[in-house]
Every structure is written in C-alpha cells, then in structure tokens.
C-alpha cells in the first residue's frame, strides 16, 4: 500500500462519480444532477469500488461523500433497467432483492467497515437509500437547504440500505416509525434537533466545513477512531458488563500501538502529536 495519497485519475466531467483528493482526504461526489444523483447499479458499483480503493490506499485517512447539483442522492433510479417495472399482460416483475444483495448490501457494509472515518456532506435532498447511505456514515453534516425523506412507503417498499437498523437507533422506534410510515420530508435543522445527523451549516459553507472536518479527522489517530465506531456498534447489542469488557480488550490492543505511545509522549512533552496508525 502506498504511504502517500495516490492522486486518483481524473474522471471525465460527466462521470457518474467524481473522485478528488486534497491532502489525506478523498472525496467522492455523486454526479447525476439531472436525475438528482439517483442510484443506478453502475453508480452503486462505482461507489463501492472507489471506497475499496480508498481503503487500500494508506495515504487516505478520511473520506467525504457528497453530491453535485441540488441533491445528495434521491435514492434508487427506478428507470434503471435492472429493476425498471414492466407493465402490461406480459410484464414480469423484477427482483429488487437481487439489487440489494448484489449492490446495496455490499456498499452499506463497505461504508460501515472503512478503515478511516467517513463523512456524509448532504448538500440537498437525501431520499430513500440515499438518505440511509448518508446516515450510515460516521459523521453526517448537512446544508441548511438539505432534507431527508424515507420515501419507501410511497412505492410499497420498506426502508433499505440499513434504514431499519439505523433509524431506530438514531431517533428511537416511535420517531423512526413516523418517518418510515409517513415518508414526510424532514428538514436538515429538524434532523439535527432529533439527533439524526451531527450538524447543519449554511449552504455555502458545507463543502469547506466537510473538508475541514475530514482534514481534522485525518490528523487524528485513525485506528482509534475506527475502533470507536466498532465499539459503539457492538455496544448496541451488549449488556453493560460486556460493553465494559469490550472496552478493555480494545484499550489493551490500542495501548500497544504507535499512536497511543505517540499521543502520550506528545502530551507529556507538550507538543503536537504525529499519528501514523491506520
């Protein structure tokens, strides 16, 4: 693995996924603005591949996922041939489960298992799977004009891309059921108030704020940040004593790592630490 950020090859301006690098921060931008950045099987596969590439590059220490135009992602593009409904006497139903098994589940798991922090910078509407992909990231920040919509019930489906797991844990069952059953638009400010996302910023400050947060995380002890994600996720299904034991195991492992020794030395020497673990 490379020790310095490998600059990704510049995709064409009309590519469905744009990839850029600034320092140790890799940014992935959904780029189907005319379709509100709705997912196709191709875009889902490209996004997962881009995350795999970032995970393998030791020079990448944080990832930002965002969208171009006025949307973050409007969810699944129903005109995608893989699931486009057929009508008429000879119509055959499409297996949406196949799309989830082969595209959404691998992508959602990839986001949740990244070896670096992942920030969702929600620049506009995030609907359906687009909303839930964002909510699966480590930090979610949104522009003032952004909104979140669990649109599944409006077309006879259930929340996917992790929505059933994420929503109840983020806002509780009662609010999660309201969001999922009614499918109403949730403005960014209300999403922050409910604890669904971390913070809201003015539209014009979103990109800079996301990059600044990612750069800050990139300078921190990456392995400890990722272990924190894992500890929080596992603690959701543990009793208090088992959560305490998990903390002890993780602290034992991290206590032998470079970053703890560097952090402790820097603290005692009153200097800035230089973290390297990933």
C-alpha angles and dihedrals in degrees: 000000000000118000095210126055109276106221106235115234110263110255119216115276091249095052115129090233124037119202125196138166131215114176107309093339119102115199124201116194124191104226112192097103095160088059093040087253091291115179123257124182087255094053091047091052092046092050093050091048091050091051090048089053092049090048091055095047109087089197091066111084101165137020130210121200117196143141138244125235121010099327139062093202130321093207126247119003103233090201091066105120090228092070107006105140118245121216134198137053094305096043118133120203118242120233105241089181088067089058091051095045095049104032117012100041094049090047095048091048091047091055091049093048100045113136089225133049116276122210124197111210101195106202099174142341115358109190136173112334089000090063094046094047087056092047090053091063122097096246126020119196123173140195116245091251094051123108139186124223129183091206099169099099090057091067098035100263138114126243111279140175086069097311097131091053098039103043098053092048095046101045107007130256098284096054092038090055091049092051093046100042099043098034092208122166112263112204116225094247091055091045089056092046090054092049093246091125135020104239148341124227135182112280094247092052099050100093094044092045092050092049092047092050092046092049089050091051090045089060093051130083098287098193092054091049092053092046088053090057090050093047092051093048094048093044090063089074099034132088118238096265093049090048089053090051092049089052089052092052092049094046090050091054096043092046090068094048127102095245096058092049091046093046093049092046092048091050093051092044092045094234137120113274124235108215121199110163119112 
